[in-house]
PDB file of C-alpha atoms in Angstrom:
ATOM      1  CA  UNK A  13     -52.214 103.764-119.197  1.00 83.00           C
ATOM      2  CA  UNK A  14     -50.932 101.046-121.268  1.00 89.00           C
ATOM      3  CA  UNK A  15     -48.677  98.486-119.766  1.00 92.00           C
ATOM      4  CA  UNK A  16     -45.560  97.277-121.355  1.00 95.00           C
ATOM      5  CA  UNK A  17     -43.086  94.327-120.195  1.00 96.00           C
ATOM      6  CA  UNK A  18     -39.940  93.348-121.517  1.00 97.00           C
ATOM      7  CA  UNK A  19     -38.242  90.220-120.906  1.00 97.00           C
ATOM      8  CA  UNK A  20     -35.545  88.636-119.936  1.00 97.00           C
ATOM      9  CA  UNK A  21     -34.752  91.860-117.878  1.00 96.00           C
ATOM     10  CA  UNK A  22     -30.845  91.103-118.320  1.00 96.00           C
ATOM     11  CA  UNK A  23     -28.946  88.533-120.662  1.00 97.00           C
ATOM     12  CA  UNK A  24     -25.702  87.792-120.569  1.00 97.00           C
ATOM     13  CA  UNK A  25     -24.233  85.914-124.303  1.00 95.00           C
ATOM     14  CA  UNK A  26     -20.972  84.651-125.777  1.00 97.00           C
ATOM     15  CA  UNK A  27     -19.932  86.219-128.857  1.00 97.00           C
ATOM     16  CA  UNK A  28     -21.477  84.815-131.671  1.00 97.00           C
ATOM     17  CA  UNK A  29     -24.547  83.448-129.864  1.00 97.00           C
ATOM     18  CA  UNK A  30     -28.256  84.514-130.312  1.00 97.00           C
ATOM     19  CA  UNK A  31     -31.075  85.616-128.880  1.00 96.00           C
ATOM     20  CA  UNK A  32     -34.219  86.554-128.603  1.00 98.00           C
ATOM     21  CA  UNK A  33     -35.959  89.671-126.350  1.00 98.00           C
ATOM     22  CA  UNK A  34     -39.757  89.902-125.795  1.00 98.00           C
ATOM     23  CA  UNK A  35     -41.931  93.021-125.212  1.00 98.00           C
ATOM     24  CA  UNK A  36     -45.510  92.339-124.394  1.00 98.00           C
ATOM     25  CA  UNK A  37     -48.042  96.101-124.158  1.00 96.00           C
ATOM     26  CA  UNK A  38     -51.480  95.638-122.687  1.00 95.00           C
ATOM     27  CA  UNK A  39     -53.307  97.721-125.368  1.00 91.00           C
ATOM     28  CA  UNK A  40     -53.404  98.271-129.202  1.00 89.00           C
ATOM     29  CA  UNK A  41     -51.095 100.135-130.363  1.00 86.00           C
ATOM     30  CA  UNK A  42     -50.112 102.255-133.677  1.00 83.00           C
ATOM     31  CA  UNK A  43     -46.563 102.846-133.336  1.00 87.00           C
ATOM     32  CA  UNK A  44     -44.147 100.501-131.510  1.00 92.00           C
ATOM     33  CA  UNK A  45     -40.360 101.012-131.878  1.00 93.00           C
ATOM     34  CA  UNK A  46     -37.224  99.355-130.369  1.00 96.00           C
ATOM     35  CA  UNK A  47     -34.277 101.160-129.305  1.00 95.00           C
ATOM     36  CA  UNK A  48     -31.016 100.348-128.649  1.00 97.00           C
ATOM     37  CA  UNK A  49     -28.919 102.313-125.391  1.00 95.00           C
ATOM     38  CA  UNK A  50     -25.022 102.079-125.812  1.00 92.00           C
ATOM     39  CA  UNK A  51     -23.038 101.873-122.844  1.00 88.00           C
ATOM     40  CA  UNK A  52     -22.696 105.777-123.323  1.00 88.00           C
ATOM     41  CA  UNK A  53     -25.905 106.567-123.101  1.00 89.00           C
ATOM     42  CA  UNK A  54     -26.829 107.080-126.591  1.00 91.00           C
ATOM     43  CA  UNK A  55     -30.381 105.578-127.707  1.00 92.00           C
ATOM     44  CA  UNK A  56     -30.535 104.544-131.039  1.00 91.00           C
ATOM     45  CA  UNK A  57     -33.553 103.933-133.301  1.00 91.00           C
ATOM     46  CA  UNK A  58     -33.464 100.547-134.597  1.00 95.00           C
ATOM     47  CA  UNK A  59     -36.993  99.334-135.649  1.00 93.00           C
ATOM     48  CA  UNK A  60     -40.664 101.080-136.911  1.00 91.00           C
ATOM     49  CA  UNK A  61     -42.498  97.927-136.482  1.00 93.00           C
ATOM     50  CA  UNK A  62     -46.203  97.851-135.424  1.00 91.00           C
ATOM     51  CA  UNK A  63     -46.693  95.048-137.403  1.00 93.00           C
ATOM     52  CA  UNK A  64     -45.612  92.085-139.073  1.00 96.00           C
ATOM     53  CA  UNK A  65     -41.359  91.444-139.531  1.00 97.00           C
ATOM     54  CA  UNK A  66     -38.707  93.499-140.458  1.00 96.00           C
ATOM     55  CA  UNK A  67     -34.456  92.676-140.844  1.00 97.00           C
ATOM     56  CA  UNK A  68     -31.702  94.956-140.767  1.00 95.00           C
ATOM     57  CA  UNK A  69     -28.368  92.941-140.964  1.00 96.00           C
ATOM     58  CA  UNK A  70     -28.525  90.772-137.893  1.00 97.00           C
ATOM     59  CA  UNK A  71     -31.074  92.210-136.199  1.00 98.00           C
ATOM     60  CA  UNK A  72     -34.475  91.495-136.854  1.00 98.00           C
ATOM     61  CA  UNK A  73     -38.226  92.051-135.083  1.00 98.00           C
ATOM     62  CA  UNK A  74     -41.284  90.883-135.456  1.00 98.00           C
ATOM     63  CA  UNK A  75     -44.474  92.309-134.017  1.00 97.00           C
ATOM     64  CA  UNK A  76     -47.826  90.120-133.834  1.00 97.00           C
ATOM     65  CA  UNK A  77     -50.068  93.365-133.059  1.00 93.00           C
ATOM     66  CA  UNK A  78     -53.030  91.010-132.740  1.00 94.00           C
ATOM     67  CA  UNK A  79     -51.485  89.127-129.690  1.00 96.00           C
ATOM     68  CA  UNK A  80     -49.694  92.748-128.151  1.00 96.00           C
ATOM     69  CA  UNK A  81     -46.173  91.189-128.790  1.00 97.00           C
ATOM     70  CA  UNK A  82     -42.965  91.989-130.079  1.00 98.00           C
ATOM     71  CA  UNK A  83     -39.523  90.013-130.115  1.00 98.00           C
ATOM     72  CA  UNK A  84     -36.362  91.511-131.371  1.00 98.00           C
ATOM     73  CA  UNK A  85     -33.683  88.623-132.997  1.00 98.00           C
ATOM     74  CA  UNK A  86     -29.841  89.511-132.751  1.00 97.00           C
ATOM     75  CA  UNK A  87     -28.200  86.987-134.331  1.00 97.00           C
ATOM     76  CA  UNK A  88     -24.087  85.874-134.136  1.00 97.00           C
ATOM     77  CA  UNK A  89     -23.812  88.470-131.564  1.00 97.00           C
ATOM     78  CA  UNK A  90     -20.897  90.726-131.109  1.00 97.00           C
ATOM     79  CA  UNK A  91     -19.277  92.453-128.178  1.00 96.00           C
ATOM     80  CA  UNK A  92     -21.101  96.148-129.579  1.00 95.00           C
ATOM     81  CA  UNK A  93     -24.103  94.688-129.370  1.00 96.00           C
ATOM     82  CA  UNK A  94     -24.127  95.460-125.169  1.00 96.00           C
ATOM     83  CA  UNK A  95     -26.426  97.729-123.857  1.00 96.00           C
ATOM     84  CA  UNK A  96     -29.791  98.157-122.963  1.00 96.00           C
ATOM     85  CA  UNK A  97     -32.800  97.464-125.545  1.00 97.00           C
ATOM     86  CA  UNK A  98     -35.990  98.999-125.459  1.00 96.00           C
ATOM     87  CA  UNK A  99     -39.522  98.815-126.603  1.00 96.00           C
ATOM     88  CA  UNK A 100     -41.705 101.489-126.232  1.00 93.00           C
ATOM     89  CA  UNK A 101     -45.323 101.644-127.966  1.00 92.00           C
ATOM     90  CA  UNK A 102     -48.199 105.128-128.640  1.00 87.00           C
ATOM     91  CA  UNK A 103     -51.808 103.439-128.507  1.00 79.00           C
ATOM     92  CA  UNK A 104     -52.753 107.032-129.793  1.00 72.00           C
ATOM     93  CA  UNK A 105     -51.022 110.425-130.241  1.00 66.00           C
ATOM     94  CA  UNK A 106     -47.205 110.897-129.149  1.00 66.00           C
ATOM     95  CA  UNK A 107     -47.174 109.308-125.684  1.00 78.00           C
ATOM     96  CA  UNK A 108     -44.500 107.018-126.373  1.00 86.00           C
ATOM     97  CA  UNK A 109     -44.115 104.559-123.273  1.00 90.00           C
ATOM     98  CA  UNK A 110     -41.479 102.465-123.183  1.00 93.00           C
ATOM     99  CA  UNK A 111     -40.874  99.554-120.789  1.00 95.00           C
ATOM    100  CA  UNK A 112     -38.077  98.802-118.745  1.00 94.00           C
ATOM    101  CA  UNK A 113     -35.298  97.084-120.496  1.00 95.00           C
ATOM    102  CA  UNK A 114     -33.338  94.122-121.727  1.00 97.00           C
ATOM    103  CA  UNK A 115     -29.477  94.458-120.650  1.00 96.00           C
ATOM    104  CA  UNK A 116     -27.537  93.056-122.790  1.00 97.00           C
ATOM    105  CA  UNK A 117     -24.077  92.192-122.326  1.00 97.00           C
ATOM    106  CA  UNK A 118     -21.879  89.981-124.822  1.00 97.00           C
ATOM    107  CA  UNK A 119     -18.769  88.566-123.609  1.00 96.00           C
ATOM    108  CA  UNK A 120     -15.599  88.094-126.031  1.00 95.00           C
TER     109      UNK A 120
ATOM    110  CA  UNK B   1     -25.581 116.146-139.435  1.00 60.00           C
ATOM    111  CA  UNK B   2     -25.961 117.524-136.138  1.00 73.00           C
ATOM    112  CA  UNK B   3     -29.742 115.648-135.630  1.00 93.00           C
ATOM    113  CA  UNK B   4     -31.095 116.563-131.999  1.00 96.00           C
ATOM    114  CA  UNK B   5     -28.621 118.888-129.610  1.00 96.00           C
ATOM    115  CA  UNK B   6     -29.166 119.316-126.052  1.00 96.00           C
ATOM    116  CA  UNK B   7     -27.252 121.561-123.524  1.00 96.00           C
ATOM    117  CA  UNK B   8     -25.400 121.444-121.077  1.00 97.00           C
ATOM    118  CA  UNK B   9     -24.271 117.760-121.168  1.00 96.00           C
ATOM    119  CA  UNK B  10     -23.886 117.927-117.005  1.00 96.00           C
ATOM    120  CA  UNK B  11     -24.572 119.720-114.411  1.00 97.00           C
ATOM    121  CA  UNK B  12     -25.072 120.223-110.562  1.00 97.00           C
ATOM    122  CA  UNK B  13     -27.712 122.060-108.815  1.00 97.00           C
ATOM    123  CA  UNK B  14     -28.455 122.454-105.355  1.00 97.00           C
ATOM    124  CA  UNK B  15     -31.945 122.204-104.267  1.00 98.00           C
ATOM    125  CA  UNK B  16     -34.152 125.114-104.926  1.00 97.00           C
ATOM    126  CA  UNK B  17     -32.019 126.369-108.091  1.00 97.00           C
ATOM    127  CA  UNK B  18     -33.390 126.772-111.198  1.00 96.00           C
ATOM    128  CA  UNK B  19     -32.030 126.236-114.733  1.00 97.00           C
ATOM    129  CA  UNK B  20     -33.173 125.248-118.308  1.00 98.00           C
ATOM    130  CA  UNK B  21     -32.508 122.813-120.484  1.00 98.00           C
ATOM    131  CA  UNK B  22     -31.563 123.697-124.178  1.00 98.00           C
ATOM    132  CA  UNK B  23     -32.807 121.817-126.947  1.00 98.00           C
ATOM    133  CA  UNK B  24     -32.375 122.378-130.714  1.00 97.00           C
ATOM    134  CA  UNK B  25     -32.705 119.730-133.528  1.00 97.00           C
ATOM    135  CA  UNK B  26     -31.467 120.723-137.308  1.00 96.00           C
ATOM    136  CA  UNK B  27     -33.540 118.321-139.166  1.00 95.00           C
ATOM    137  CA  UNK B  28     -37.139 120.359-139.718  1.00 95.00           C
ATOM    138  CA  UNK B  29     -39.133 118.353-137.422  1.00 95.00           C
ATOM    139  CA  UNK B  30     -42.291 119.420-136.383  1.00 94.00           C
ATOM    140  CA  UNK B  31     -42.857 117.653-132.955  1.00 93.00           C
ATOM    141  CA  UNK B  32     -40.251 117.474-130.069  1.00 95.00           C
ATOM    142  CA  UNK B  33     -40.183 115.832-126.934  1.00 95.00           C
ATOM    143  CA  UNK B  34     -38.716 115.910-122.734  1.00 97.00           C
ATOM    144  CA  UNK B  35     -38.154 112.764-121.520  1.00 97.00           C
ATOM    145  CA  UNK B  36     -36.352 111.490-118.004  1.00 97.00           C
ATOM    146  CA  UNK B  37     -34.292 108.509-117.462  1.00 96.00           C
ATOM    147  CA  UNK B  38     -33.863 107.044-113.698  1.00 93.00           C
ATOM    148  CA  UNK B  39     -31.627 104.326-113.074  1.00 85.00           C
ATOM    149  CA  UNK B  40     -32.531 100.974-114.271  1.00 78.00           C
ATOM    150  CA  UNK B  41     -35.899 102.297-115.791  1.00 79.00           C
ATOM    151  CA  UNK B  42     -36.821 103.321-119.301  1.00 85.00           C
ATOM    152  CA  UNK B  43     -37.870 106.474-120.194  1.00 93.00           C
ATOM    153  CA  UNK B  44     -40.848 108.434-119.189  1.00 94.00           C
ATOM    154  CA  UNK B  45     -42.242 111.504-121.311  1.00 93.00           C
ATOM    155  CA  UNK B  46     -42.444 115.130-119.099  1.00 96.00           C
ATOM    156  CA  UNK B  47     -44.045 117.236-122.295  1.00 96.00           C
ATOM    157  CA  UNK B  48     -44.187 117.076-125.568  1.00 94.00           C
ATOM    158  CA  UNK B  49     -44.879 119.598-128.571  1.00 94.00           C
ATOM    159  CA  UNK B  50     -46.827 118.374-131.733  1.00 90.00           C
ATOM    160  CA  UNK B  51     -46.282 121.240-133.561  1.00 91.00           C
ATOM    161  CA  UNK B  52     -45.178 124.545-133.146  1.00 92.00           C
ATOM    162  CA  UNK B  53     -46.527 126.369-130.428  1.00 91.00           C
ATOM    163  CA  UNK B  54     -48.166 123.864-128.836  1.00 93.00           C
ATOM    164  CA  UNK B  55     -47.120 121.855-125.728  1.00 95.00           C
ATOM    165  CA  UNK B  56     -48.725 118.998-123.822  1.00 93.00           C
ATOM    166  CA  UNK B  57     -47.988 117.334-121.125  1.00 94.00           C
ATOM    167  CA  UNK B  58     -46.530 114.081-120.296  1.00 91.00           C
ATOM    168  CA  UNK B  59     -46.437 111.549-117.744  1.00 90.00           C
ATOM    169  CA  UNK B  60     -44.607 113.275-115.231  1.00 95.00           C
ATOM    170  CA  UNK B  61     -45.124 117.080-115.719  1.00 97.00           C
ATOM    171  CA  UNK B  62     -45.064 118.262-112.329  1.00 96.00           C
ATOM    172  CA  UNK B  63     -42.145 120.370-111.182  1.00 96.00           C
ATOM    173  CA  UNK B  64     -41.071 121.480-114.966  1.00 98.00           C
ATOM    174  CA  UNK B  65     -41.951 123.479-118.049  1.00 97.00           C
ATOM    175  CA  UNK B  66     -41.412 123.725-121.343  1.00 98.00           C
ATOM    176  CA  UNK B  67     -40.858 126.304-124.175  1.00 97.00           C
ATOM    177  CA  UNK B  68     -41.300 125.697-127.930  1.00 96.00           C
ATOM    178  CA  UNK B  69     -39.495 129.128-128.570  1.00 88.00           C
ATOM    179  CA  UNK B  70     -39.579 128.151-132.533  1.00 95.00           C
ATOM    180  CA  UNK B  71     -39.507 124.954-134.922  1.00 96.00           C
ATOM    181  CA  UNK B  72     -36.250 124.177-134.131  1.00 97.00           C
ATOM    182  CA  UNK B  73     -35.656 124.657-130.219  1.00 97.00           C
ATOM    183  CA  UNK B  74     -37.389 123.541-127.344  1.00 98.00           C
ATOM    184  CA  UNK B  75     -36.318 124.168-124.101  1.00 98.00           C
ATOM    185  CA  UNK B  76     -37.035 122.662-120.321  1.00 98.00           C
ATOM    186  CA  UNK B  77     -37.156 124.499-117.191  1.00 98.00           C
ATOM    187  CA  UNK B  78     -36.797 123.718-113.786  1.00 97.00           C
ATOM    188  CA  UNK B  79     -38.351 126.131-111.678  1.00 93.00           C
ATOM    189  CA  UNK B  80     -36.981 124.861-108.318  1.00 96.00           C
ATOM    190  CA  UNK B  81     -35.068 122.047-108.347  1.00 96.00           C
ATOM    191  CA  UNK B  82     -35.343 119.662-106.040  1.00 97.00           C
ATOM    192  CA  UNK B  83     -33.497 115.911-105.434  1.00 96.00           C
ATOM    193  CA  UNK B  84     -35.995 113.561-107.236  1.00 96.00           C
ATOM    194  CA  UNK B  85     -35.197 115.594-110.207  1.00 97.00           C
ATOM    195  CA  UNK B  86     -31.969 113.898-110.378  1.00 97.00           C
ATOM    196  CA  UNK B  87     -31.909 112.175-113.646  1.00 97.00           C
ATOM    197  CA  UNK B  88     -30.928 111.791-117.122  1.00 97.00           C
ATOM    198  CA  UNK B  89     -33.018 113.728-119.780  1.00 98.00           C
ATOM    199  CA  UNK B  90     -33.219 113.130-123.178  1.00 97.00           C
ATOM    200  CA  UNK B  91     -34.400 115.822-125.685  1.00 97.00           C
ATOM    201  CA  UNK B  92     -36.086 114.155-128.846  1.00 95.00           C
ATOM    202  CA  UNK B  93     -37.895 115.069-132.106  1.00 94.00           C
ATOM    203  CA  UNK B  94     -39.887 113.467-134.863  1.00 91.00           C
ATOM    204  CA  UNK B  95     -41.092 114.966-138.381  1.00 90.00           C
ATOM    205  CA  UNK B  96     -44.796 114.871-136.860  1.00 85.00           C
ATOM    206  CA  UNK B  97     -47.151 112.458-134.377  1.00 77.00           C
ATOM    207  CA  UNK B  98     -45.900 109.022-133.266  1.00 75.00           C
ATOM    208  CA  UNK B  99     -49.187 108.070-134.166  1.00 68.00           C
ATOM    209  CA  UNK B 100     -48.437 108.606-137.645  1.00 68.00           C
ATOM    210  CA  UNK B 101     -45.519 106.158-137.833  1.00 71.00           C
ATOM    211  CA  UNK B 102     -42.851 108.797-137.189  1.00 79.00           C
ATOM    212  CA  UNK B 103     -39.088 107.692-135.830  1.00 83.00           C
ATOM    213  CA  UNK B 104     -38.256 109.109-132.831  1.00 88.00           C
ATOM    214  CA  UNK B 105     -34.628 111.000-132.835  1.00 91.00           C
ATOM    215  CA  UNK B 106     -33.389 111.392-129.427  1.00 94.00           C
ATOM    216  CA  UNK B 107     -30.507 113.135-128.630  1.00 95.00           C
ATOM    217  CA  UNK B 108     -27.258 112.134-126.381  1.00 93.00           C
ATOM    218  CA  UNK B 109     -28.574 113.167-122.823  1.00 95.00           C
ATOM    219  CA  UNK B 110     -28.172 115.365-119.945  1.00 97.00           C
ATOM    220  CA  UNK B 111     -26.831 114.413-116.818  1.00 96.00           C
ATOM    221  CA  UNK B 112     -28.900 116.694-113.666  1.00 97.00           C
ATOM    222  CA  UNK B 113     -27.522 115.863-110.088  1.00 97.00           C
ATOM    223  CA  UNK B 114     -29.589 117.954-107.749  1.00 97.00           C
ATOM    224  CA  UNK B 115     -28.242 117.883-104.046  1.00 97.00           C
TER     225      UNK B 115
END
């Protein structure tokens, strides 16, 4: 099945820094997403992006489907933005496969 | 807007139990989705439903089943629980295929301990 990575596997920020998360998937792929996990447990949808770039606020992502990445830009961090962040891609159907994680935690 | 519902929130089984997972979602999707959660891992599908009565399975079927009892609800079962079933599962829906360029809706998790 198709691989995905993400990277850095944890990250640890001051408030008001930025940064940058990777996800790299082994195959082509129609649908890749990234979530975000609150500390609670929640998972919330934060980008449709297969392709090209997308912003919402101070988050942004870009996916370069022709090179199987994605990177997700949070920009002047703040202390909600903890948690884990995940990419998950479907090559085909609904298998959505997500990798591992990018734990996030901003310090005040 | 309730979105995606799952019950119970937590519970605690000993090992050959069984119980069922209750899932409903409010927002007239057609596909729904099982997935697990294990510590310091992302998530991994168990089965799926496209559409109304239909189910498929997922990466890690074995040891479960599902119901799509109508649009709205779709339950999991575990038939005899056992300890690597210990997880967090996370019921989810989307208005059709993933393939399609659907959003995923997941909703807030259920916490199984099985000793």
């Amino acid at each position: 099945g198709i691989q995905v990575e993400q990277s850095p596997p944890d990250l640890i920020l001051q408030e008001g820094a930025n940064s940058t998360l990777r996800c790299n998937f082994s195959d082509s792929v129609n649908n890749l997403q990234w979530f975000h996990q609150n500390p609670w447990g929640q998972l919330i949808n934060l980008f449709y992006i297969p392709s090209g770039t997308k912003q919402n606020g101070r988050l942004s992502a870009t996916t370069v489907a022709t090179e199987r990445y994605s990177l997700l830009y949070i920009s002047s961090s703040q202390t909600t933005d903890s948690g884990v962040y995940f990419c998950a891609v479907a090559p085909s159907g609904s298998r959505l496969t997500f990798g591992e994680g990018t734990q996030l935690t901003v310090n005040p | 807007n309730a979105g995606v519902t799952q019950t119970p929130k937590f519970q605690v089984l000993k090992t050959g139990q069984s119980m069922t997972l209750q899932c409903a979602q409010d927002m007239n999707h057609n596909s729904m989705y099982w997935y697990r959660q294990d510590p310091g891992m992302g998530l991994r599908l168990i089965y799926y439903s496209a559409s109304e009565g239909t189910t498929d399975k997922g990466e890690v079927p074995n040891g479960y089943n599902v119901s799509r009892l109508n649009k709205r609800e779709f339950s999991l079962r575990l038939e005899s629980a056992a300890p690597s079933q210990t997880s967090v599962y996370f019921c989810a829906s989307s208005v059709g295929l993933l393939i399609s360029g659907n959003t995923i809706y997941f909703g807030e998790g259920s916490w199984l301990t099985v000793v």
